[in-house]
């Protein structure tokens, strides 16, 4: 099979997400109702109506993006004949999107995925005092050059060592670093003198995917031990491994490591392409991953599927 189904991460959320799909499709409404019940919150109303500042909170944005993705997937299954076990070579998701991919592949229930993402968002937010951490995008550098910048940025005054890690290797010359704010600010300054086209601080609420997230990783380890995981019906290309996994023990370990580890998205996409994938479908809100895929592997087809029109146009 030459198809992979990919699931977006944080930053793709927008007020109105899923609303039109819910109006038109019972399968979508069922997903939103199940997740609302699991969280004991009217998350779907927040998704449909806002306000944006509440939807953007990490603890809301993460389960909301999963809900949007799985609503689209369930409609494709119910109305367009999709069967992932038959039709997909891989599933993959960017950061929180890995939970969407696991729910899509049947490893996680919708309710458990929603509750885990709520906990993940809360734990990530609590791990570092507000304002003390930061993230920055280094544009025009490959991951090796960005790692060198991050290493140099760790060295503070009087020999003090701060945290600055590579958080995301998104491909197409887009690498994100994360850590202590002072170190990330140093990385921005250093990158501009080391060939970066641009280096910009990101508007995020916490420094995700770095060593400062260790308390959140501990929280997720405990939560995942209490959740029932099934073998994935489709191999899941794991963020931190850039390799496929399907067994519960490997999935648990990868999800814990992902909290502090690098999202190796460029390598994930390249590995799927090297295994024969020629067509990628981005399931859910937005089209960020579709753009990255096309730049990572030239000549690859990448199609966002999230709106009612995109769902209606979907064919295998």
PDB file of C-alpha atoms in Angstrom:
ATOM      1  CA  UNK A   1       0.000   0.000   0.000  1.00  0.00           C
ATOM      2  CA  UNK A   2       1.265   3.455  -0.850  1.00  0.00           C
ATOM      3  CA  UNK A   3      -0.850   5.560   1.522  1.00  0.00           C
ATOM      4  CA  UNK A   4      -0.245   7.080   4.940  1.00  0.00           C
ATOM      5  CA  UNK A   5      -2.691   8.980   7.121  1.00  0.00           C
ATOM      6  CA  UNK A   6      -1.187  11.767   9.217  1.00  0.00           C
ATOM      7  CA  UNK A   7      -2.624  13.812  12.073  1.00  0.00           C
ATOM      8  CA  UNK A   8      -1.850  17.449  12.973  1.00  0.00           C
ATOM      9  CA  UNK A   9      -0.400  18.821  16.185  1.00  0.00           C
ATOM     10  CA  UNK A  10      -0.865  21.907  18.327  1.00  0.00           C
ATOM     11  CA  UNK A  11      -1.106  25.179  16.452  1.00  0.00           C
ATOM     12  CA  UNK A  12      -3.644  23.908  13.912  1.00  0.00           C
ATOM     13  CA  UNK A  13      -6.628  24.621  16.195  1.00  0.00           C
ATOM     14  CA  UNK A  14      -9.135  27.278  15.148  1.00  0.00           C
ATOM     15  CA  UNK A  15     -12.562  28.369  16.381  1.00  0.00           C
ATOM     16  CA  UNK A  16     -15.180  26.620  14.263  1.00  0.00           C
ATOM     17  CA  UNK A  17     -13.130  23.438  13.867  1.00  0.00           C
ATOM     18  CA  UNK A  18     -15.416  20.466  13.281  1.00  0.00           C
ATOM     19  CA  UNK A  19     -18.622  22.510  13.345  1.00  0.00           C
ATOM     20  CA  UNK A  20     -19.644  22.104   9.706  1.00  0.00           C
ATOM     21  CA  UNK A  21     -18.737  18.423   9.764  1.00  0.00           C
ATOM     22  CA  UNK A  22     -20.879  17.883  12.859  1.00  0.00           C
ATOM     23  CA  UNK A  23     -23.834  19.602  11.222  1.00  0.00           C
ATOM     24  CA  UNK A  24     -23.664  17.341   8.183  1.00  0.00           C
ATOM     25  CA  UNK A  25     -22.561  13.970   9.541  1.00  0.00           C
ATOM     26  CA  UNK A  26     -23.939  11.828  12.417  1.00  0.00           C
ATOM     27  CA  UNK A  27     -20.635   9.952  12.715  1.00  0.00           C
ATOM     28  CA  UNK A  28     -18.857  13.213  13.535  1.00  0.00           C
ATOM     29  CA  UNK A  29     -21.474  14.203  16.097  1.00  0.00           C
ATOM     30  CA  UNK A  30     -21.032  10.836  17.802  1.00  0.00           C
ATOM     31  CA  UNK A  31     -17.286  11.420  18.182  1.00  0.00           C
ATOM     32  CA  UNK A  32     -17.772  14.859  19.722  1.00  0.00           C
ATOM     33  CA  UNK A  33     -20.458  13.541  22.103  1.00  0.00           C
ATOM     34  CA  UNK A  34     -18.189  10.705  23.262  1.00  0.00           C
ATOM     35  CA  UNK A  35     -15.270  13.024  23.933  1.00  0.00           C
ATOM     36  CA  UNK A  36     -17.454  15.592  25.705  1.00  0.00           C
ATOM     37  CA  UNK A  37     -18.675  12.825  28.006  1.00  0.00           C
ATOM     38  CA  UNK A  38     -15.167  11.459  28.605  1.00  0.00           C
ATOM     39  CA  UNK A  39     -13.900  14.894  29.655  1.00  0.00           C
ATOM     40  CA  UNK A  40     -17.090  15.950  31.468  1.00  0.00           C
ATOM     41  CA  UNK A  41     -16.822  19.174  29.464  1.00  0.00           C
ATOM     42  CA  UNK A  42     -18.642  20.628  26.470  1.00  0.00           C
ATOM     43  CA  UNK A  43     -15.407  20.692  24.507  1.00  0.00           C
ATOM     44  CA  UNK A  44     -17.256  20.565  21.206  1.00  0.00           C
ATOM     45  CA  UNK A  45     -19.045  23.842  21.938  1.00  0.00           C
ATOM     46  CA  UNK A  46     -15.692  25.442  22.738  1.00  0.00           C
ATOM     47  CA  UNK A  47     -14.361  24.116  19.427  1.00  0.00           C
ATOM     48  CA  UNK A  48     -17.356  25.361  17.457  1.00  0.00           C
ATOM     49  CA  UNK A  49     -17.890  28.730  19.172  1.00  0.00           C
ATOM     50  CA  UNK A  50     -14.723  29.677  21.056  1.00  0.00           C
ATOM     51  CA  UNK A  51     -13.522  31.877  22.619  1.00  0.00           C
ATOM     52  CA  UNK A  52     -10.184  31.469  20.886  1.00  0.00           C
ATOM     53  CA  UNK A  53      -8.098  32.215  23.978  1.00  0.00           C
ATOM     54  CA  UNK A  54      -9.775  29.331  25.846  1.00  0.00           C
ATOM     55  CA  UNK A  55      -9.528  26.918  22.921  1.00  0.00           C
ATOM     56  CA  UNK A  56      -5.824  27.726  22.564  1.00  0.00           C
ATOM     57  CA  UNK A  57      -5.054  26.645  26.143  1.00  0.00           C
ATOM     58  CA  UNK A  58      -2.892  23.542  25.870  1.00  0.00           C
ATOM     59  CA  UNK A  59      -5.239  21.396  27.963  1.00  0.00           C
ATOM     60  CA  UNK A  60      -8.109  22.202  25.580  1.00  0.00           C
ATOM     61  CA  UNK A  61      -6.274  22.425  22.248  1.00  0.00           C
ATOM     62  CA  UNK A  62      -4.751  18.952  22.518  1.00  0.00           C
ATOM     63  CA  UNK A  63      -7.971  16.919  22.969  1.00  0.00           C
ATOM     64  CA  UNK A  64      -9.799  19.274  20.590  1.00  0.00           C
ATOM     65  CA  UNK A  65      -7.408  18.560  17.734  1.00  0.00           C
ATOM     66  CA  UNK A  66      -7.704  14.836  18.375  1.00  0.00           C
ATOM     67  CA  UNK A  67     -11.509  15.136  18.398  1.00  0.00           C
ATOM     68  CA  UNK A  68     -11.494  16.972  15.082  1.00  0.00           C
ATOM     69  CA  UNK A  69      -9.216  14.390  13.465  1.00  0.00           C
ATOM     70  CA  UNK A  70     -11.175  11.388  14.690  1.00  0.00           C
ATOM     71  CA  UNK A  71     -14.485  12.959  13.658  1.00  0.00           C
ATOM     72  CA  UNK A  72     -13.158  13.277  10.109  1.00  0.00           C
ATOM     73  CA  UNK A  73     -11.829   9.720  10.185  1.00  0.00           C
ATOM     74  CA  UNK A  74     -15.125   8.254  11.417  1.00  0.00           C
ATOM     75  CA  UNK A  75     -17.014  10.045   8.627  1.00  0.00           C
ATOM     76  CA  UNK A  76     -14.570   8.691   6.051  1.00  0.00           C
ATOM     77  CA  UNK A  77     -15.098   5.212   7.460  1.00  0.00           C
ATOM     78  CA  UNK A  78     -18.888   5.501   7.608  1.00  0.00           C
ATOM     79  CA  UNK A  79     -19.511   7.277   4.325  1.00  0.00           C
ATOM     80  CA  UNK A  80     -16.451   6.968   2.083  1.00  0.00           C
ATOM     81  CA  UNK A  81     -15.551   3.324   2.653  1.00  0.00           C
ATOM     82  CA  UNK A  82     -12.214   3.885   4.369  1.00  0.00           C
ATOM     83  CA  UNK A  83     -10.701   0.937   6.241  1.00  0.00           C
ATOM     84  CA  UNK A  84      -7.315   1.918   7.678  1.00  0.00           C
ATOM     85  CA  UNK A  85      -6.213  -1.679   8.260  1.00  0.00           C
ATOM     86  CA  UNK A  86      -6.787  -2.350   4.572  1.00  0.00           C
ATOM     87  CA  UNK A  87      -6.007   1.030   3.030  1.00  0.00           C
ATOM     88  CA  UNK A  88      -3.054   2.464   4.991  1.00  0.00           C
ATOM     89  CA  UNK A  89       0.574   1.442   5.171  1.00  0.00           C
ATOM     90  CA  UNK A  90       1.218   3.750   8.148  1.00  0.00           C
ATOM     91  CA  UNK A  91      -0.369   6.307  10.417  1.00  0.00           C
ATOM     92  CA  UNK A  92       1.601   9.087  12.085  1.00  0.00           C
ATOM     93  CA  UNK A  93       0.931  12.281  14.013  1.00  0.00           C
ATOM     94  CA  UNK A  94       2.919  15.350  14.942  1.00  0.00           C
ATOM     95  CA  UNK A  95       3.375  15.495  18.731  1.00  0.00           C
ATOM     96  CA  UNK A  96      -0.162  15.258  20.187  1.00  0.00           C
ATOM     97  CA  UNK A  97      -1.210  14.002  16.750  1.00  0.00           C
ATOM     98  CA  UNK A  98       0.457  10.716  17.650  1.00  0.00           C
ATOM     99  CA  UNK A  99      -2.429  10.119  20.072  1.00  0.00           C
ATOM    100  CA  UNK A 100      -4.867  10.788  17.214  1.00  0.00           C
ATOM    101  CA  UNK A 101      -2.950   8.286  15.082  1.00  0.00           C
ATOM    102  CA  UNK A 102      -3.112   5.682  17.853  1.00  0.00           C
ATOM    103  CA  UNK A 103      -6.848   6.196  18.306  1.00  0.00           C
ATOM    104  CA  UNK A 104      -7.291   5.924  14.542  1.00  0.00           C
ATOM    105  CA  UNK A 105      -5.335   2.655  14.537  1.00  0.00           C
ATOM    106  CA  UNK A 106      -7.461   1.237  17.364  1.00  0.00           C
ATOM    107  CA  UNK A 107      -4.711   1.167  19.979  1.00  0.00           C
ATOM    108  CA  UNK A 108      -6.388   3.798  22.171  1.00  0.00           C
ATOM    109  CA  UNK A 109     -10.104   4.330  22.732  1.00  0.00           C
ATOM    110  CA  UNK A 110     -11.474   7.786  21.975  1.00  0.00           C
ATOM    111  CA  UNK A 111     -12.260   8.358  25.638  1.00  0.00           C
ATOM    112  CA  UNK A 112      -8.812   7.318  26.822  1.00  0.00           C
ATOM    113  CA  UNK A 113      -7.096   9.408  24.131  1.00  0.00           C
ATOM    114  CA  UNK A 114      -9.094  12.465  25.207  1.00  0.00           C
ATOM    115  CA  UNK A 115      -8.346  11.980  28.900  1.00  0.00           C
ATOM    116  CA  UNK A 116      -4.655  11.330  28.259  1.00  0.00           C
ATOM    117  CA  UNK A 117      -4.355  14.470  26.147  1.00  0.00           C
ATOM    118  CA  UNK A 118      -6.120  16.544  28.787  1.00  0.00           C
ATOM    119  CA  UNK A 119      -3.651  15.258  31.381  1.00  0.00           C
ATOM    120  CA  UNK A 120      -0.740  15.739  28.979  1.00  0.00           C
ATOM    121  CA  UNK A 121      -1.690  19.345  28.345  1.00  0.00           C
ATOM    122  CA  UNK A 122      -2.114  20.104  32.041  1.00  0.00           C
ATOM    123  CA  UNK A 123       1.122  18.331  32.991  1.00  0.00           C
ATOM    124  CA  UNK A 124       3.126  20.139  30.312  1.00  0.00           C
ATOM    125  CA  UNK A 125       1.759  23.479  31.464  1.00  0.00           C
ATOM    126  CA  UNK A 126       2.602  22.762  35.109  1.00  0.00           C
ATOM    127  CA  UNK A 127       6.096  21.424  34.440  1.00  0.00           C
ATOM    128  CA  UNK A 128       7.714  24.851  34.043  1.00  0.00           C
ATOM    129  CA  UNK A 129       6.766  28.196  35.656  1.00  0.00           C
ATOM    130  CA  UNK A 130       4.988  30.472  33.191  1.00  0.00           C
ATOM    131  CA  UNK A 131       7.461  32.713  31.394  1.00  0.00           C
ATOM    132  CA  UNK A 132      10.615  30.855  32.353  1.00  0.00           C
ATOM    133  CA  UNK A 133      10.634  28.608  29.273  1.00  0.00           C
ATOM    134  CA  UNK A 134      10.386  29.366  25.573  1.00  0.00           C
ATOM    135  CA  UNK A 135      10.579  27.934  22.067  1.00  0.00           C
ATOM    136  CA  UNK A 136      11.974  29.375  18.842  1.00  0.00           C
ATOM    137  CA  UNK A 137      11.908  28.403  15.190  1.00  0.00           C
ATOM    138  CA  UNK A 138      15.253  28.405  13.401  1.00  0.00           C
ATOM    139  CA  UNK A 139      14.486  28.710   9.702  1.00  0.00           C
ATOM    140  CA  UNK A 140      16.971  27.778   7.024  1.00  0.00           C
ATOM    141  CA  UNK A 141      19.117  25.497   9.195  1.00  0.00           C
ATOM    142  CA  UNK A 142      19.196  21.714   9.026  1.00  0.00           C
ATOM    143  CA  UNK A 143      18.871  19.735  12.239  1.00  0.00           C
ATOM    144  CA  UNK A 144      22.634  19.265  12.631  1.00  0.00           C
ATOM    145  CA  UNK A 145      23.348  22.976  12.453  1.00  0.00           C
ATOM    146  CA  UNK A 146      20.415  23.712  14.760  1.00  0.00           C
ATOM    147  CA  UNK A 147      21.719  21.182  17.299  1.00  0.00           C
ATOM    148  CA  UNK A 148      25.087  22.965  17.267  1.00  0.00           C
ATOM    149  CA  UNK A 149      23.335  26.289  17.893  1.00  0.00           C
ATOM    150  CA  UNK A 150      21.345  24.758  20.764  1.00  0.00           C
ATOM    151  CA  UNK A 151      24.508  23.328  22.338  1.00  0.00           C
ATOM    152  CA  UNK A 152      26.261  26.696  22.147  1.00  0.00           C
ATOM    153  CA  UNK A 153      23.212  28.462  23.578  1.00  0.00           C
ATOM    154  CA  UNK A 154      23.273  26.318  26.723  1.00  0.00           C
ATOM    155  CA  UNK A 155      26.356  28.019  28.039  1.00  0.00           C
ATOM    156  CA  UNK A 156      25.349  30.976  30.160  1.00  0.00           C
ATOM    157  CA  UNK A 157      27.297  33.433  32.229  1.00  0.00           C
ATOM    158  CA  UNK A 158      29.891  32.165  34.732  1.00  0.00           C
ATOM    159  CA  UNK A 159      29.784  28.697  33.236  1.00  0.00           C
ATOM    160  CA  UNK A 160      26.116  28.176  34.064  1.00  0.00           C
ATOM    161  CA  UNK A 161      24.431  25.565  31.855  1.00  0.00           C
ATOM    162  CA  UNK A 162      20.856  26.195  30.727  1.00  0.00           C
ATOM    163  CA  UNK A 163      18.502  23.922  28.806  1.00  0.00           C
ATOM    164  CA  UNK A 164      18.187  24.363  25.047  1.00  0.00           C
ATOM    165  CA  UNK A 165      17.197  21.248  23.088  1.00  0.00           C
ATOM    166  CA  UNK A 166      16.040  20.498  19.566  1.00  0.00           C
ATOM    167  CA  UNK A 167      12.291  20.033  19.992  1.00  0.00           C
ATOM    168  CA  UNK A 168      11.037  19.559  16.434  1.00  0.00           C
ATOM    169  CA  UNK A 169      12.815  18.644  13.232  1.00  0.00           C
ATOM    170  CA  UNK A 170       9.942  19.573  10.952  1.00  0.00           C
ATOM    171  CA  UNK A 171      11.909  19.384   7.725  1.00  0.00           C
ATOM    172  CA  UNK A 172      12.269  21.866   4.903  1.00  0.00           C
ATOM    173  CA  UNK A 173      14.795  23.862   6.934  1.00  0.00           C
ATOM    174  CA  UNK A 174      12.444  24.330   9.879  1.00  0.00           C
ATOM    175  CA  UNK A 175      13.828  23.281  13.255  1.00  0.00           C
ATOM    176  CA  UNK A 176      12.395  24.319  16.622  1.00  0.00           C
ATOM    177  CA  UNK A 177      14.437  24.607  19.818  1.00  0.00           C
ATOM    178  CA  UNK A 178      13.024  24.604  23.334  1.00  0.00           C
ATOM    179  CA  UNK A 179      14.236  25.223  26.871  1.00  0.00           C
ATOM    180  CA  UNK A 180      15.030  27.957  29.350  1.00  0.00           C
ATOM    181  CA  UNK A 181      13.998  31.341  27.956  1.00  0.00           C
ATOM    182  CA  UNK A 182      17.468  32.849  28.339  1.00  0.00           C
ATOM    183  CA  UNK A 183      19.045  29.969  26.430  1.00  0.00           C
ATOM    184  CA  UNK A 184      16.436  30.022  23.669  1.00  0.00           C
ATOM    185  CA  UNK A 185      16.963  33.771  23.267  1.00  0.00           C
ATOM    186  CA  UNK A 186      20.691  33.108  22.946  1.00  0.00           C
ATOM    187  CA  UNK A 187      19.936  30.481  20.296  1.00  0.00           C
ATOM    188  CA  UNK A 188      17.957  33.020  18.267  1.00  0.00           C
ATOM    189  CA  UNK A 189      20.879  35.449  18.348  1.00  0.00           C
ATOM    190  CA  UNK A 190      23.423  32.745  17.513  1.00  0.00           C
ATOM    191  CA  UNK A 191      21.377  31.255  14.666  1.00  0.00           C
ATOM    192  CA  UNK A 192      21.236  34.537  12.827  1.00  0.00           C
ATOM    193  CA  UNK A 193      25.018  34.528  12.697  1.00  0.00           C
ATOM    194  CA  UNK A 194      25.255  30.893  11.625  1.00  0.00           C
ATOM    195  CA  UNK A 195      23.331  30.930   8.378  1.00  0.00           C
ATOM    196  CA  UNK A 196      19.713  30.923   9.507  1.00  0.00           C
ATOM    197  CA  UNK A 197      17.383  32.779   7.166  1.00  0.00           C
ATOM    198  CA  UNK A 198      15.299  33.750  10.158  1.00  0.00           C
ATOM    199  CA  UNK A 199      15.072  32.896  13.853  1.00  0.00           C
ATOM    200  CA  UNK A 200      11.899  33.775  15.722  1.00  0.00           C
ATOM    201  CA  UNK A 201      10.533  33.256  19.212  1.00  0.00           C
ATOM    202  CA  UNK A 202       7.261  31.318  19.201  1.00  0.00           C
ATOM    203  CA  UNK A 203       4.088  32.302  21.026  1.00  0.00           C
ATOM    204  CA  UNK A 204       3.721  29.174  23.152  1.00  0.00           C
ATOM    205  CA  UNK A 205       2.672  28.614  26.733  1.00  0.00           C
ATOM    206  CA  UNK A 206       5.483  26.214  27.703  1.00  0.00           C
ATOM    207  CA  UNK A 207       8.780  24.809  26.380  1.00  0.00           C
ATOM    208  CA  UNK A 208       7.544  21.531  24.890  1.00  0.00           C
ATOM    209  CA  UNK A 209       9.740  18.572  23.892  1.00  0.00           C
ATOM    210  CA  UNK A 210      12.783  19.369  26.008  1.00  0.00           C
ATOM    211  CA  UNK A 211      14.315  18.156  29.268  1.00  0.00           C
ATOM    212  CA  UNK A 212      12.329  20.697  31.280  1.00  0.00           C
ATOM    213  CA  UNK A 213       9.249  18.569  30.564  1.00  0.00           C
ATOM    214  CA  UNK A 214      10.540  15.678  32.735  1.00  0.00           C
ATOM    215  CA  UNK A 215       7.764  16.135  35.362  1.00  0.00           C
ATOM    216  CA  UNK A 216       5.172  15.860  32.589  1.00  0.00           C
ATOM    217  CA  UNK A 217       6.863  12.695  31.301  1.00  0.00           C
ATOM    218  CA  UNK A 218       6.568  11.185  34.794  1.00  0.00           C
ATOM    219  CA  UNK A 219       2.870  12.057  34.889  1.00  0.00           C
ATOM    220  CA  UNK A 220       2.295  10.473  31.490  1.00  0.00           C
ATOM    221  CA  UNK A 221       4.195   7.334  32.459  1.00  0.00           C
ATOM    222  CA  UNK A 222       1.856   6.801  35.402  1.00  0.00           C
ATOM    223  CA  UNK A 223      -1.243   7.594  33.340  1.00  0.00           C
ATOM    224  CA  UNK A 224      -0.276   5.302  30.480  1.00  0.00           C
ATOM    225  CA  UNK A 225       0.370   2.404  32.857  1.00  0.00           C
ATOM    226  CA  UNK A 226      -3.265   2.672  33.961  1.00  0.00           C
ATOM    227  CA  UNK A 227      -4.717   2.687  30.419  1.00  0.00           C
ATOM    228  CA  UNK A 228      -5.534  -0.331  28.285  1.00  0.00           C
ATOM    229  CA  UNK A 229      -3.643  -0.276  24.987  1.00  0.00           C
ATOM    230  CA  UNK A 230      -4.291  -2.653  22.107  1.00  0.00           C
ATOM    231  CA  UNK A 231      -1.906  -3.549  19.289  1.00  0.00           C
ATOM    232  CA  UNK A 232      -2.246  -0.965  16.518  1.00  0.00           C
ATOM    233  CA  UNK A 233      -4.093  -2.235  13.444  1.00  0.00           C
ATOM    234  CA  UNK A 234      -1.752  -0.117  11.297  1.00  0.00           C
ATOM    235  CA  UNK A 235       1.942   0.542  12.048  1.00  0.00           C
ATOM    236  CA  UNK A 236       2.422   3.891  13.808  1.00  0.00           C
ATOM    237  CA  UNK A 237       5.498   5.881  12.785  1.00  0.00           C
ATOM    238  CA  UNK A 238       6.696   7.052  16.203  1.00  0.00           C
ATOM    239  CA  UNK A 239       7.865  10.658  16.601  1.00  0.00           C
ATOM    240  CA  UNK A 240      10.917   9.910  18.718  1.00  0.00           C
ATOM    241  CA  UNK A 241      12.034   6.807  16.825  1.00  0.00           C
ATOM    242  CA  UNK A 242      11.222   7.664  13.203  1.00  0.00           C
ATOM    243  CA  UNK A 243      10.384   3.967  13.005  1.00  0.00           C
ATOM    244  CA  UNK A 244       7.114   2.020  13.060  1.00  0.00           C
ATOM    245  CA  UNK A 245       5.710   0.500  16.230  1.00  0.00           C
ATOM    246  CA  UNK A 246       2.506  -1.416  16.922  1.00  0.00           C
ATOM    247  CA  UNK A 247       2.816  -3.273  20.240  1.00  0.00           C
ATOM    248  CA  UNK A 248       1.480  -1.743  23.493  1.00  0.00           C
ATOM    249  CA  UNK A 249       4.786  -1.809  25.380  1.00  0.00           C
ATOM    250  CA  UNK A 250       6.593   0.024  22.591  1.00  0.00           C
ATOM    251  CA  UNK A 251       3.741   2.514  22.272  1.00  0.00           C
ATOM    252  CA  UNK A 252       3.800   3.325  25.990  1.00  0.00           C
ATOM    253  CA  UNK A 253       7.555   3.838  25.976  1.00  0.00           C
ATOM    254  CA  UNK A 254       7.454   6.061  22.884  1.00  0.00           C
ATOM    255  CA  UNK A 255       4.669   8.247  24.264  1.00  0.00           C
ATOM    256  CA  UNK A 256       6.582   8.831  27.501  1.00  0.00           C
ATOM    257  CA  UNK A 257       9.830   9.589  25.678  1.00  0.00           C
ATOM    258  CA  UNK A 258       7.987  11.914  23.302  1.00  0.00           C
ATOM    259  CA  UNK A 259       7.226  14.406  26.103  1.00  0.00           C
ATOM    260  CA  UNK A 260      10.900  15.340  26.484  1.00  0.00           C
ATOM    261  CA  UNK A 261      12.230  14.044  23.166  1.00  0.00           C
ATOM    262  CA  UNK A 262      12.576  15.479  19.674  1.00  0.00           C
ATOM    263  CA  UNK A 263       9.677  15.198  17.240  1.00  0.00           C
ATOM    264  CA  UNK A 264      11.595  13.749  14.276  1.00  0.00           C
ATOM    265  CA  UNK A 265       8.935  14.611  11.712  1.00  0.00           C
ATOM    266  CA  UNK A 266      11.300  14.983   8.751  1.00  0.00           C
ATOM    267  CA  UNK A 267      12.709  11.525   9.364  1.00  0.00           C
ATOM    268  CA  UNK A 268       9.243  10.039   9.927  1.00  0.00           C
ATOM    269  CA  UNK A 269       8.006  11.305   6.565  1.00  0.00           C
ATOM    270  CA  UNK A 270      11.213  10.240   4.812  1.00  0.00           C
ATOM    271  CA  UNK A 271      10.974   6.748   6.333  1.00  0.00           C
ATOM    272  CA  UNK A 272       7.379   6.325   5.172  1.00  0.00           C
ATOM    273  CA  UNK A 273       8.313   7.492   1.687  1.00  0.00           C
ATOM    274  CA  UNK A 274      11.299   5.127   1.612  1.00  0.00           C
ATOM    275  CA  UNK A 275       8.901   2.297   2.495  1.00  0.00           C
ATOM    276  CA  UNK A 276       6.825   3.067  -0.591  1.00  0.00           C
ATOM    277  CA  UNK A 277       4.308   5.652   0.586  1.00  0.00           C
ATOM    278  CA  UNK A 278       3.463   8.022  -2.255  1.00  0.00           C
ATOM    279  CA  UNK A 279       0.216   9.552  -0.966  1.00  0.00           C
ATOM    280  CA  UNK A 280      -0.350  11.244   2.383  1.00  0.00           C
ATOM    281  CA  UNK A 281      -3.728  12.344   3.756  1.00  0.00           C
ATOM    282  CA  UNK A 282      -3.731  14.908   6.586  1.00  0.00           C
ATOM    283  CA  UNK A 283      -6.809  14.124   8.655  1.00  0.00           C
ATOM    284  CA  UNK A 284      -8.355  16.907  10.738  1.00  0.00           C
ATOM    285  CA  UNK A 285      -7.910  20.641  11.054  1.00  0.00           C
ATOM    286  CA  UNK A 286      -5.494  22.599   8.878  1.00  0.00           C
ATOM    287  CA  UNK A 287      -2.920  21.743   6.246  1.00  0.00           C
ATOM    288  CA  UNK A 288       0.448  22.407   7.918  1.00  0.00           C
ATOM    289  CA  UNK A 289       1.642  18.811   7.669  1.00  0.00           C
ATOM    290  CA  UNK A 290       0.629  18.532   4.020  1.00  0.00           C
ATOM    291  CA  UNK A 291       2.888  21.455   3.194  1.00  0.00           C
ATOM    292  CA  UNK A 292       5.780  19.970   5.150  1.00  0.00           C
ATOM    293  CA  UNK A 293       5.407  16.565   3.488  1.00  0.00           C
ATOM    294  CA  UNK A 294       5.594  18.065   0.009  1.00  0.00           C
ATOM    295  CA  UNK A 295       8.778  19.902   0.922  1.00  0.00           C
ATOM    296  CA  UNK A 296      10.384  16.915   2.648  1.00  0.00           C
ATOM    297  CA  UNK A 297       9.837  14.473  -0.233  1.00  0.00           C
ATOM    298  CA  UNK A 298       9.638  16.051  -3.686  1.00  0.00           C
ATOM    299  CA  UNK A 299       6.863  14.759  -5.905  1.00  0.00           C
ATOM    300  CA  UNK A 300       4.816  13.356  -3.026  1.00  0.00           C
ATOM    301  CA  UNK A 301       1.057  13.826  -2.942  1.00  0.00           C
ATOM    302  CA  UNK A 302      -0.237  15.288   0.324  1.00  0.00           C
ATOM    303  CA  UNK A 303      -3.896  16.206   0.723  1.00  0.00           C
ATOM    304  CA  UNK A 304      -5.675  17.798   3.708  1.00  0.00           C
ATOM    305  CA  UNK A 305      -9.027  16.193   4.557  1.00  0.00           C
ATOM    306  CA  UNK A 306     -11.016  18.092   7.148  1.00  0.00           C
ATOM    307  CA  UNK A 307     -13.836  20.170   5.706  1.00  0.00           C
ATOM    308  CA  UNK A 308     -17.113  18.695   4.413  1.00  0.00           C
ATOM    309  CA  UNK A 309     -16.012  19.490   0.860  1.00  0.00           C
ATOM    310  CA  UNK A 310     -12.662  17.741   1.368  1.00  0.00           C
ATOM    311  CA  UNK A 311     -14.426  14.731   2.887  1.00  0.00           C
ATOM    312  CA  UNK A 312     -16.838  14.575  -0.054  1.00  0.00           C
ATOM    313  CA  UNK A 313     -13.935  14.710  -2.513  1.00  0.00           C
ATOM    314  CA  UNK A 314     -11.967  11.956  -0.734  1.00  0.00           C
ATOM    315  CA  UNK A 315     -11.234   8.904  -2.863  1.00  0.00           C
ATOM    316  CA  UNK A 316      -8.692   6.115  -2.576  1.00  0.00           C
TER     317      UNK A 316
END
